[in-house]
mmCIF file of C-alpha atoms in Angstrom:
data_model
loop_
_atom_site.group_PDB
_atom_site.id
_atom_site.type_symbol
_atom_site.label_atom_id
_atom_site.label_comp_id
_atom_site.label_asym_id
_atom_site.label_seq_id
_atom_site.Cartn_x
_atom_site.Cartn_y
_atom_site.Cartn_z
ATOM 1 C CA UNK R 1 12.891 -4.284 -11.343
ATOM 2 C CA UNK R 2 10.620 -7.319 -11.172
ATOM 3 C CA UNK R 3 7.128 -6.902 -12.618
ATOM 4 C CA UNK R 4 5.678 -9.395 -10.141
ATOM 5 C CA UNK R 5 3.137 -8.022 -7.663
ATOM 6 C CA UNK R 6 3.768 -9.203 -4.113
ATOM 7 C CA UNK R 7 0.441 -9.308 -2.297
ATOM 8 C CA UNK R 8 0.676 -7.972 1.306
ATOM 9 C CA UNK R 9 -0.976 -10.948 2.995
ATOM 10 C CA UNK R 10 -1.003 -11.554 6.774
ATOM 11 C CA UNK R 11 1.604 -14.271 6.235
ATOM 12 C CA UNK R 12 3.838 -11.830 4.353
ATOM 13 C CA UNK R 13 3.482 -9.296 7.154
ATOM 14 C CA UNK R 14 4.680 -11.800 9.740
ATOM 15 C CA UNK R 15 7.666 -12.735 7.586
ATOM 16 C CA UNK R 16 8.478 -9.145 6.585
ATOM 17 C CA UNK R 17 8.374 -7.714 10.105
ATOM 18 C CA UNK R 18 10.321 -10.525 11.728
ATOM 19 C CA UNK R 19 10.774 -8.645 15.001
ATOM 20 C CA UNK R 20 8.439 -5.931 16.250
ATOM 21 C CA UNK R 21 10.412 -3.252 18.105
ATOM 22 C CA UNK R 22 8.266 -1.355 20.583
ATOM 23 C CA UNK R 23 9.968 2.013 21.181
ATOM 24 C CA UNK R 24 10.271 5.018 18.852
ATOM 25 C CA UNK R 25 13.915 6.005 19.350
ATOM 26 C CA UNK R 26 16.458 6.534 16.580
ATOM 27 C CA UNK R 27 17.995 3.189 17.467
ATOM 28 C CA UNK R 28 14.507 1.680 17.162
ATOM 29 C CA UNK R 29 14.307 2.717 13.492
ATOM 30 C CA UNK R 30 17.683 1.117 12.842
ATOM 31 C CA UNK R 31 16.603 -2.033 14.666
ATOM 32 C CA UNK R 32 13.351 -2.197 12.721
ATOM 33 C CA UNK R 33 15.171 -1.850 9.411
ATOM 34 C CA UNK R 34 17.808 -4.361 10.462
ATOM 35 C CA UNK R 35 15.269 -7.026 11.427
ATOM 36 C CA UNK R 36 13.176 -6.831 8.252
ATOM 37 C CA UNK R 37 13.142 -9.773 5.888
ATOM 38 C CA UNK R 38 15.392 -8.172 3.322
ATOM 39 C CA UNK R 39 14.138 -10.067 0.275
ATOM 40 C CA UNK R 40 10.488 -9.362 1.075
ATOM 41 C CA UNK R 41 11.227 -5.709 1.826
ATOM 42 C CA UNK R 42 12.935 -5.291 -1.552
ATOM 43 C CA UNK R 43 10.079 -7.059 -3.340
ATOM 44 C CA UNK R 44 7.563 -4.859 -1.500
ATOM 45 C CA UNK R 45 9.394 -1.711 -2.635
ATOM 46 C CA UNK R 46 9.344 -3.006 -6.225
ATOM 47 C CA UNK R 47 5.626 -3.770 -5.934
ATOM 48 C CA UNK R 48 4.810 -0.283 -4.664
ATOM 49 C CA UNK R 49 6.868 1.496 -7.309
ATOM 50 C CA UNK R 50 5.098 -0.425 -10.083
ATOM 51 C CA UNK R 51 2.018 1.697 -9.433
ATOM 52 C CA UNK R 52 4.006 4.839 -10.236
ATOM 53 C CA UNK R 53 6.912 3.963 -12.534
ATOM 54 C CA UNK R 54 7.198 2.473 -16.006
ATOM 55 C CA UNK R 55 4.770 -0.407 -15.558
ATOM 56 C CA UNK R 56 1.414 -1.601 -16.832
ATOM 57 C CA UNK R 57 0.020 -0.827 -13.350
ATOM 58 C CA UNK R 58 0.940 2.870 -13.520
ATOM 59 C CA UNK R 59 -2.599 4.135 -14.118
ATOM 60 C CA UNK R 60 -5.633 5.218 -12.115
ATOM 61 C CA UNK R 61 -7.576 2.082 -13.013
ATOM 62 C CA UNK R 62 -4.935 -0.259 -11.548
ATOM 63 C CA UNK R 63 -4.464 1.875 -8.465
ATOM 64 C CA UNK R 64 -8.238 1.858 -7.902
ATOM 65 C CA UNK R 65 -8.833 -1.853 -8.523
ATOM 66 C CA UNK R 66 -5.764 -2.825 -6.475
ATOM 67 C CA UNK R 67 -6.244 -0.250 -3.702
ATOM 68 C CA UNK R 68 -5.702 -2.831 -0.954
ATOM 69 C CA UNK R 69 -2.368 -3.914 -2.432
ATOM 70 C CA UNK R 70 -1.298 -0.301 -2.997
ATOM 71 C CA UNK R 71 -2.223 0.948 0.478
ATOM 72 C CA UNK R 72 -1.099 -2.089 2.456
ATOM 73 C CA UNK R 73 2.246 -2.239 0.697
ATOM 74 C CA UNK R 74 2.768 1.475 1.295
ATOM 75 C CA UNK R 75 2.152 1.173 5.039
ATOM 76 C CA UNK R 76 4.274 -1.960 5.332
ATOM 77 C CA UNK R 77 7.106 0.226 4.047
ATOM 78 C CA UNK R 78 6.293 3.609 5.599
ATOM 79 C CA UNK R 79 4.952 2.923 9.102
ATOM 80 C CA UNK R 80 8.344 2.731 10.829
ATOM 81 C CA UNK R 81 9.425 6.039 9.269
ATOM 82 C CA UNK R 82 6.090 7.655 10.239
ATOM 83 C CA UNK R 83 6.503 6.701 13.884
ATOM 84 C CA UNK R 84 10.145 7.800 13.902
ATOM 85 C CA UNK R 85 9.465 11.175 12.297
ATOM 86 C CA UNK R 86 5.926 12.032 13.416
ATOM 87 C CA UNK R 87 4.658 9.948 16.315
ATOM 88 C CA UNK R 88 1.680 7.689 16.974
ATOM 89 C CA UNK R 89 -0.991 9.840 15.268
ATOM 90 C CA UNK R 90 -0.435 9.979 11.523
ATOM 91 C CA UNK R 91 -2.162 13.245 10.731
ATOM 92 C CA UNK R 92 -1.731 17.008 10.575
ATOM 93 C CA UNK R 93 -3.065 19.896 12.662
ATOM 94 C CA UNK R 94 -2.928 23.670 12.710
ATOM 95 C CA UNK R 95 -1.005 25.003 15.701
ATOM 96 C CA UNK R 96 -1.227 27.953 18.021
ATOM 97 C CA UNK R 97 1.855 29.986 18.916
ATOM 98 C CA UNK R 98 3.879 28.153 21.544
ATOM 99 C CA UNK R 99 1.996 24.893 21.049
ATOM 100 C CA UNK R 100 3.912 21.687 20.342
ATOM 101 C CA UNK R 101 3.035 19.390 17.447
ATOM 102 C CA UNK R 102 1.811 16.719 19.860
ATOM 103 C CA UNK R 103 -0.417 19.221 21.690
ATOM 104 C CA UNK R 104 -1.874 20.517 18.438
ATOM 105 C CA UNK R 105 -2.585 16.984 17.218
ATOM 106 C CA UNK R 106 -4.490 16.199 20.407
ATOM 107 C CA UNK R 107 -6.492 19.432 20.137
ATOM 108 C CA UNK R 108 -7.307 18.625 16.514
ATOM 109 C CA UNK R 109 -8.510 15.166 17.528
ATOM 110 C CA UNK R 110 -10.604 16.540 20.390
ATOM 111 C CA UNK R 111 -12.390 18.892 17.986
ATOM 112 C CA UNK R 112 -13.414 15.924 15.820
ATOM 113 C CA UNK R 113 -14.515 13.834 18.805
ATOM 114 C CA UNK R 114 -16.672 16.752 19.947
ATOM 115 C CA UNK R 115 -18.114 17.134 16.445
ATOM 116 C CA UNK R 116 -19.086 13.453 16.493
ATOM 117 C CA UNK R 117 -20.792 13.958 19.890
ATOM 118 C CA UNK R 118 -18.720 11.162 21.425
ATOM 119 C CA UNK R 119 -19.213 10.652 25.145
ATOM 120 C CA UNK R 120 -18.518 8.150 27.904
ATOM 121 C CA UNK R 121 -19.546 4.520 27.366
ATOM 122 C CA UNK R 122 -20.370 5.004 23.706
ATOM 123 C CA UNK R 123 -19.311 2.356 21.218
ATOM 124 C CA UNK R 124 -17.224 4.200 18.616
ATOM 125 C CA UNK R 125 -15.564 3.190 15.338
ATOM 126 C CA UNK R 126 -12.263 4.689 14.128
ATOM 127 C CA UNK R 127 -12.046 3.986 10.386
ATOM 128 C CA UNK R 128 -8.454 3.563 9.185
ATOM 129 C CA UNK R 129 -6.974 3.761 12.672
ATOM 130 C CA UNK R 130 -3.245 3.548 11.852
ATOM 131 C CA UNK R 131 -1.259 2.454 14.909
ATOM 132 C CA UNK R 132 -4.091 3.672 17.123
ATOM 133 C CA UNK R 133 -2.930 7.104 18.273
ATOM 134 C CA UNK R 134 -6.293 8.896 17.799
ATOM 135 C CA UNK R 135 -8.221 5.899 19.161
ATOM 136 C CA UNK R 136 -6.197 5.971 22.372
ATOM 137 C CA UNK R 137 -6.740 9.706 22.681
ATOM 138 C CA UNK R 138 -10.477 9.229 22.114
ATOM 139 C CA UNK R 139 -10.582 6.737 25.006
ATOM 140 C CA UNK R 140 -8.708 9.171 27.266
ATOM 141 C CA UNK R 141 -10.696 12.236 26.256
ATOM 142 C CA UNK R 142 -14.231 10.837 26.073
ATOM 143 C CA UNK R 143 -14.321 7.590 28.061
ATOM 144 C CA UNK R 144 -15.817 5.788 25.063
ATOM 145 C CA UNK R 145 -14.943 2.283 23.907
ATOM 146 C CA UNK R 146 -13.171 2.567 20.537
ATOM 147 C CA UNK R 147 -12.847 -0.069 17.835
ATOM 148 C CA UNK R 148 -10.064 0.666 15.371
ATOM 149 C CA UNK R 149 -10.493 -0.729 11.847
ATOM 150 C CA UNK R 150 -7.378 -1.236 9.758
ATOM 151 C CA UNK R 151 -6.481 -3.480 6.841
ATOM 152 C CA UNK R 152 -2.742 -3.482 7.605
ATOM 153 C CA UNK R 153 -1.598 -6.334 9.843
ATOM 154 C CA UNK R 154 1.610 -4.619 10.975
ATOM 155 C CA UNK R 155 -0.197 -1.476 12.101
ATOM 156 C CA UNK R 156 -2.779 -3.528 13.992
ATOM 157 C CA UNK R 157 0.030 -5.334 15.790
ATOM 158 C CA UNK R 158 1.606 -2.026 16.741
ATOM 159 C CA UNK R 159 -1.762 -0.597 17.864
ATOM 160 C CA UNK R 160 -2.242 -3.585 20.159
ATOM 161 C CA UNK R 161 1.237 -3.080 21.620
ATOM 162 C CA UNK R 162 0.409 0.546 22.430
ATOM 163 C CA UNK R 163 -2.983 -0.401 23.886
ATOM 164 C CA UNK R 164 -1.266 -2.769 26.310
ATOM 165 C CA UNK R 165 1.362 -0.152 27.126
ATOM 166 C CA UNK R 166 -1.334 2.428 27.947
ATOM 167 C CA UNK R 167 -3.525 -0.129 29.757
ATOM 168 C CA UNK R 168 -6.417 0.409 27.343
ATOM 169 C CA UNK R 169 -7.082 -3.170 26.247
ATOM 170 C CA UNK R 170 -10.406 -3.112 28.074
ATOM 171 C CA UNK R 171 -11.444 0.112 26.358
ATOM 172 C CA UNK R 172 -10.355 -0.543 22.792
ATOM 173 C CA UNK R 173 -9.922 -3.234 20.190
ATOM 174 C CA UNK R 174 -8.285 -3.300 16.781
ATOM 175 C CA UNK R 175 -9.901 -5.254 13.959
ATOM 176 C CA UNK R 176 -8.450 -6.320 10.611
ATOM 177 C CA UNK R 177 -10.777 -5.397 7.779
ATOM 178 C CA UNK R 178 -11.356 -3.557 4.517
ATOM 179 C CA UNK R 179 -13.231 -0.309 5.068
ATOM 180 C CA UNK R 180 -14.994 -0.817 1.734
ATOM 181 C CA UNK R 181 -16.528 -4.015 3.157
ATOM 182 C CA UNK R 182 -16.589 -3.532 6.923
ATOM 183 C CA UNK R 183 -16.762 -6.686 9.062
ATOM 184 C CA UNK R 184 -19.480 -5.284 11.342
ATOM 185 C CA UNK R 185 -23.225 -5.555 11.598
ATOM 186 C CA UNK R 186 -25.703 -2.836 10.721
ATOM 187 C CA UNK R 187 -26.232 -0.054 13.289
ATOM 188 C CA UNK R 188 -23.486 -1.373 15.564
ATOM 189 C CA UNK R 189 -21.800 1.926 16.606
ATOM 190 C CA UNK R 190 -22.962 5.076 18.374
ATOM 191 C CA UNK R 191 -20.491 7.284 16.482
ATOM 192 C CA UNK R 192 -18.051 6.861 13.598
ATOM 193 C CA UNK R 193 -15.024 8.982 12.706
ATOM 194 C CA UNK R 194 -12.037 8.928 10.353
ATOM 195 C CA UNK R 195 -8.911 11.060 10.408
ATOM 196 C CA UNK R 196 -7.066 11.436 7.100
ATOM 197 C CA UNK R 197 -7.677 7.768 6.239
ATOM 198 C CA UNK R 198 -10.563 7.377 3.813
ATOM 199 C CA UNK R 199 -8.518 9.183 1.139
ATOM 200 C CA UNK R 200 -7.177 5.684 0.375
ATOM 201 C CA UNK R 201 -10.632 4.568 -0.789
ATOM 202 C CA UNK R 202 -11.089 4.172 -4.552
ATOM 203 C CA UNK R 203 -14.672 5.503 -4.258
ATOM 204 C CA UNK R 204 -15.522 7.874 -1.406
ATOM 205 C CA UNK R 205 -19.247 7.266 -1.570
ATOM 206 C CA UNK R 206 -18.765 3.548 -0.939
ATOM 207 C CA UNK R 207 -16.604 3.930 2.165
ATOM 208 C CA UNK R 208 -18.953 6.601 3.527
ATOM 209 C CA UNK R 209 -21.887 4.273 2.825
ATOM 210 C CA UNK R 210 -20.201 1.611 4.950
ATOM 211 C CA UNK R 211 -19.768 4.125 7.748
ATOM 212 C CA UNK R 212 -23.460 4.994 7.402
ATOM 213 C CA UNK R 213 -24.472 1.324 7.494
ATOM 214 C CA UNK R 214 -22.662 0.478 10.749
ATOM 215 C CA UNK R 215 -23.814 3.685 12.489
ATOM 216 C CA UNK R 216 -26.926 3.674 14.663
ATOM 217 C CA UNK R 217 -29.818 5.925 13.576
ATOM 218 C CA UNK R 218 -29.316 9.360 15.095
ATOM 219 C CA UNK R 219 -25.570 8.780 15.393
ATOM 220 C CA UNK R 220 -22.893 11.141 14.101
ATOM 221 C CA UNK R 221 -20.223 10.732 11.443
ATOM 222 C CA UNK R 222 -17.207 13.091 11.463
ATOM 223 C CA UNK R 223 -14.146 13.013 9.216
ATOM 224 C CA UNK R 224 -11.067 14.946 8.231
ATOM 225 C CA UNK R 225 -10.617 14.189 4.527
ATOM 226 C CA UNK R 226 -7.633 14.731 2.226
ATOM 227 C CA UNK R 227 -8.921 16.643 -0.807
ATOM 228 C CA UNK R 228 -8.034 18.896 -3.677
ATOM 229 C CA UNK R 229 -9.583 22.334 -3.160
ATOM 230 C CA UNK R 230 -11.487 24.577 -5.549
ATOM 231 C CA UNK R 231 -8.185 26.322 -6.291
ATOM 232 C CA UNK R 232 -6.862 23.164 -7.947
ATOM 233 C CA UNK R 233 -6.759 23.657 -11.725
ATOM 234 C CA UNK R 234 -6.881 20.444 -13.731
ATOM 235 C CA UNK R 235 -5.266 22.263 -16.664
ATOM 236 C CA UNK R 236 -2.333 23.526 -14.582
ATOM 237 C CA UNK R 237 0.715 21.287 -15.022
ATOM 238 C CA UNK R 238 2.254 22.364 -11.718
ATOM 239 C CA UNK R 239 -0.954 21.581 -9.859
ATOM 240 C CA UNK R 240 -1.025 18.177 -11.522
ATOM 241 C CA UNK R 241 2.596 17.541 -10.514
ATOM 242 C CA UNK R 242 1.902 18.373 -6.878
ATOM 243 C CA UNK R 243 -1.196 16.181 -6.760
ATOM 244 C CA UNK R 244 0.781 13.297 -8.224
ATOM 245 C CA UNK R 245 3.602 13.848 -5.696
ATOM 246 C CA UNK R 246 1.117 13.673 -2.812
ATOM 247 C CA UNK R 247 -0.528 10.557 -4.233
ATOM 248 C CA UNK R 248 2.776 8.777 -4.885
ATOM 249 C CA UNK R 249 4.321 9.864 -1.603
ATOM 250 C CA UNK R 250 1.323 8.873 0.519
ATOM 251 C CA UNK R 251 -0.019 5.700 -1.059
ATOM 252 C CA UNK R 252 -3.172 7.294 -2.493
ATOM 253 C CA UNK R 253 -4.638 6.027 -5.742
ATOM 254 C CA UNK R 254 -6.456 9.270 -6.567
ATOM 255 C CA UNK R 255 -7.185 12.476 -4.686
ATOM 256 C CA UNK R 256 -10.753 13.745 -4.960
ATOM 257 C CA UNK R 257 -12.068 17.274 -4.672
ATOM 258 C CA UNK R 258 -13.889 18.707 -1.666
ATOM 259 C CA UNK R 259 -17.018 18.867 -3.822
ATOM 260 C CA UNK R 260 -16.788 15.156 -4.597
ATOM 261 C CA UNK R 261 -16.268 14.332 -0.908
ATOM 262 C CA UNK R 262 -19.253 16.384 0.222
ATOM 263 C CA UNK R 263 -21.527 14.917 -2.447
ATOM 264 C CA UNK R 264 -20.330 11.418 -1.529
ATOM 265 C CA UNK R 265 -21.351 11.961 2.108
ATOM 266 C CA UNK R 266 -24.770 13.209 0.996
ATOM 267 C CA UNK R 267 -25.208 10.297 -1.400
ATOM 268 C CA UNK R 268 -24.322 7.871 1.401
ATOM 269 C CA UNK R 269 -27.398 9.170 3.252
ATOM 270 C CA UNK R 270 -25.986 11.550 5.858
ATOM 271 C CA UNK R 271 -27.744 14.748 6.869
ATOM 272 C CA UNK R 272 -24.835 17.181 6.640
ATOM 273 C CA UNK R 273 -24.453 19.556 9.565
ATOM 274 C CA UNK R 274 -21.067 21.011 8.707
ATOM 275 C CA UNK R 275 -18.686 20.921 5.735
ATOM 276 C CA UNK R 276 -15.638 23.171 5.878
ATOM 277 C CA UNK R 277 -12.008 23.247 4.811
ATOM 278 C CA UNK R 278 -10.277 24.204 8.043
ATOM 279 C CA UNK R 279 -6.724 23.812 6.704
ATOM 280 C CA UNK R 280 -6.352 27.411 5.594
ATOM 281 C CA UNK R 281 -8.360 29.066 8.377
ATOM 282 C CA UNK R 282 -5.977 31.402 10.197
ATOM 283 C CA UNK R 283 -7.341 32.788 13.458
ATOM 284 C CA UNK R 284 -6.252 33.423 17.043
ATOM 285 C CA UNK R 285 -5.258 30.097 18.568
ATOM 286 C CA UNK R 286 -4.773 28.563 15.133
ATOM 287 C CA UNK R 287 -2.091 30.809 13.676
ATOM 288 C CA UNK R 288 0.454 28.294 12.382
ATOM 289 C CA UNK R 289 -0.111 26.419 9.110
ATOM 290 C CA UNK R 290 -0.684 22.669 9.213
ATOM 291 C CA UNK R 291 2.354 21.993 7.009
ATOM 292 C CA UNK R 292 4.793 24.014 9.133
ATOM 293 C CA UNK R 293 6.174 20.924 10.855
ATOM 294 C CA UNK R 294 7.115 19.526 7.445
ATOM 295 C CA UNK R 295 8.740 22.850 6.587
ATOM 296 C CA UNK R 296 10.501 23.549 9.878
ATOM 297 C CA UNK R 297 13.695 25.168 8.655
ATOM 298 C CA UNK R 298 17.339 24.234 8.391
ATOM 299 C CA UNK R 299 17.593 22.776 11.896
ATOM 300 C CA UNK R 300 15.108 22.019 14.665
ATOM 301 C CA UNK R 301 16.087 21.210 18.244
ATOM 302 C CA UNK R 302 12.570 20.497 19.571
ATOM 303 C CA UNK R 303 13.393 16.800 19.948
ATOM 304 C CA UNK R 304 14.236 13.765 17.865
ATOM 305 C CA UNK R 305 11.142 14.025 15.681
ATOM 306 C CA UNK R 306 11.588 17.774 15.171
ATOM 307 C CA UNK R 307 15.209 17.226 14.149
ATOM 308 C CA UNK R 308 14.167 14.436 11.766
ATOM 309 C CA UNK R 309 11.779 16.829 9.964
ATOM 310 C CA UNK R 310 14.308 19.668 9.576
ATOM 311 C CA UNK R 311 16.394 20.100 6.419
ATOM 312 C CA UNK R 312 19.559 18.922 8.157
ATOM 313 C CA UNK R 313 17.626 16.089 9.813
ATOM 314 C CA UNK R 314 16.246 14.919 6.465
ATOM 315 C CA UNK R 315 19.746 14.958 4.945
ATOM 316 C CA UNK R 316 21.081 13.105 7.975
ATOM 317 C CA UNK R 317 18.330 10.463 7.800
ATOM 318 C CA UNK R 318 18.704 10.043 4.034
ATOM 319 C CA UNK R 319 22.470 9.611 4.271
ATOM 320 C CA UNK R 320 22.147 7.269 7.251
ATOM 321 C CA UNK R 321 19.664 5.122 5.326
ATOM 322 C CA UNK R 322 22.010 5.047 2.338
ATOM 323 C CA UNK R 323 24.858 3.850 4.552
ATOM 324 C CA UNK R 324 22.658 1.261 6.261
ATOM 325 C CA UNK R 325 21.514 -0.053 2.890
ATOM 326 C CA UNK R 326 25.024 -0.072 1.442
ATOM 327 C CA UNK R 327 26.484 -2.122 4.313
ATOM 328 C CA UNK R 328 23.536 -4.523 4.281
ATOM 329 C CA UNK R 329 21.876 -3.529 7.565
ATOM 330 C CA UNK R 330 18.827 -2.027 5.847
ATOM 331 C CA UNK R 331 17.211 -3.948 2.963
ATOM 332 C CA UNK R 332 17.785 -2.902 -0.619
ATOM 333 C CA UNK R 333 15.101 -0.414 -1.586
ATOM 334 C CA UNK R 334 15.006 1.396 1.778
ATOM 335 C CA UNK R 335 16.543 4.482 0.146
ATOM 336 C CA UNK R 336 13.646 4.450 -2.325
ATOM 337 C CA UNK R 337 11.187 4.423 0.593
ATOM 338 C CA UNK R 338 12.915 7.432 2.131
ATOM 339 C CA UNK R 339 12.844 9.196 -1.256
ATOM 340 C CA UNK R 340 9.109 8.512 -1.586
ATOM 341 C CA UNK R 341 8.499 10.086 1.833
ATOM 342 C CA UNK R 342 10.566 13.143 0.911
ATOM 343 C CA UNK R 343 8.488 13.425 -2.265
ATOM 344 C CA UNK R 344 5.383 13.338 -0.081
ATOM 345 C CA UNK R 345 6.651 16.027 2.283
ATOM 346 C CA UNK R 346 7.649 18.376 -0.519
ATOM 347 C CA UNK R 347 4.350 17.884 -2.362
ATOM 348 C CA UNK R 348 2.324 18.456 0.798
ATOM 349 C CA UNK R 349 4.180 21.644 1.710
ATOM 350 C CA UNK R 350 3.966 23.102 -1.796
ATOM 351 C CA UNK R 351 0.345 22.013 -2.211
ATOM 352 C CA UNK R 352 -0.508 23.527 1.161
ATOM 353 C CA UNK R 353 1.174 26.828 0.410
ATOM 354 C CA UNK R 354 -0.631 27.027 -2.935
ATOM 355 C CA UNK R 355 -3.882 26.135 -1.126
ATOM 356 C CA UNK R 356 -4.742 23.547 -3.779
ATOM 357 C CA UNK R 357 -4.722 20.716 -1.232
ATOM 358 C CA UNK R 358 -6.242 20.218 2.218
ATOM 359 C CA UNK R 359 -5.665 17.355 4.666
ATOM 360 C CA UNK R 360 -8.560 18.496 6.837
ATOM 361 C CA UNK R 361 -11.756 18.965 4.917
ATOM 362 C CA UNK R 362 -14.164 18.542 7.808
ATOM 363 C CA UNK R 363 -17.498 16.838 7.176
ATOM 364 C CA UNK R 364 -19.943 16.237 10.017
ATOM 365 C CA UNK R 365 -23.139 14.359 9.329
ATOM 366 C CA UNK R 366 -25.943 12.585 11.137
ATOM 367 C CA UNK R 367 -27.726 9.375 10.236
ATOM 368 C CA UNK R 368 -31.458 10.063 10.205
ATOM 369 C CA UNK R 369 -33.554 8.446 12.927
ATOM 370 C CA UNK R 370 -35.699 6.760 10.295
#
């Protein structure tokens, strides 16, 4: 393995993703893998694994100082698999009995939009917008204009494709930028939200402070944050293993506790109105655990994405990727990407069952009027 770090520049993104395939079918994943620049894909895999394997960059300090390289490289590698296996909104949700994953995701998003008091004609910022799934839902649900901020060129390109497909180009825009140094003026937005995205920040207070800066006085901030819970024991080796699996499998330099996240929001200046871990809240209408769709049994016939997440589907996808890599259709290193995502899924399920991890620590705050 080369020890050279390949920086995920805009130029690299254009060369790596030589052809952008628009649909989400099984054949689409094959086409996306087939059209990658194979040398750059392999180098990107090697770069990502340096943060976790036997390398001088395998430490918290390197992952924090090089967070942009870590996160961007991860999403250059993982985005196609995310869309194939999960959809356009890269986040979790608790489900009610009889509710589909897509329906539960929309309901979860609506709850956050309501918490942020988003309404028609507002100017709203989605921090770490992925390929724009929640932003598009926010436009549909609230009638607001949504700006999606993302530092990954490939995901921005895909978000723009979807915006055109859904005829939302007049109601949304997608901006390239680092959420630690947002390219917006002070008090520019009526509301700001983030869904399972700011966990990639090396310092939570600093990204929350940026959200505070660009928010108008009196405006609301609402986030679902990935955190370690109070049940996480720093002296427990199994807890440490699961946290590391989630970090490695999801491109996160370091997971912080719910206490750290809440204090960071307070330190950023927000008046906190609600702070609650809703991941493990079982009630009527919310009966099914958030990780159930990663732990959906031996076989699932609910559709392509359901099959892909089942045990047989994961084996099928892994073996298919191995064949594609062996015959030269998929770039060398693609099997490693699939293995990383399996590591993520297993860590998330086990961490969720042990209740040491939450992907939905809800914080709602308001920027004071003066």
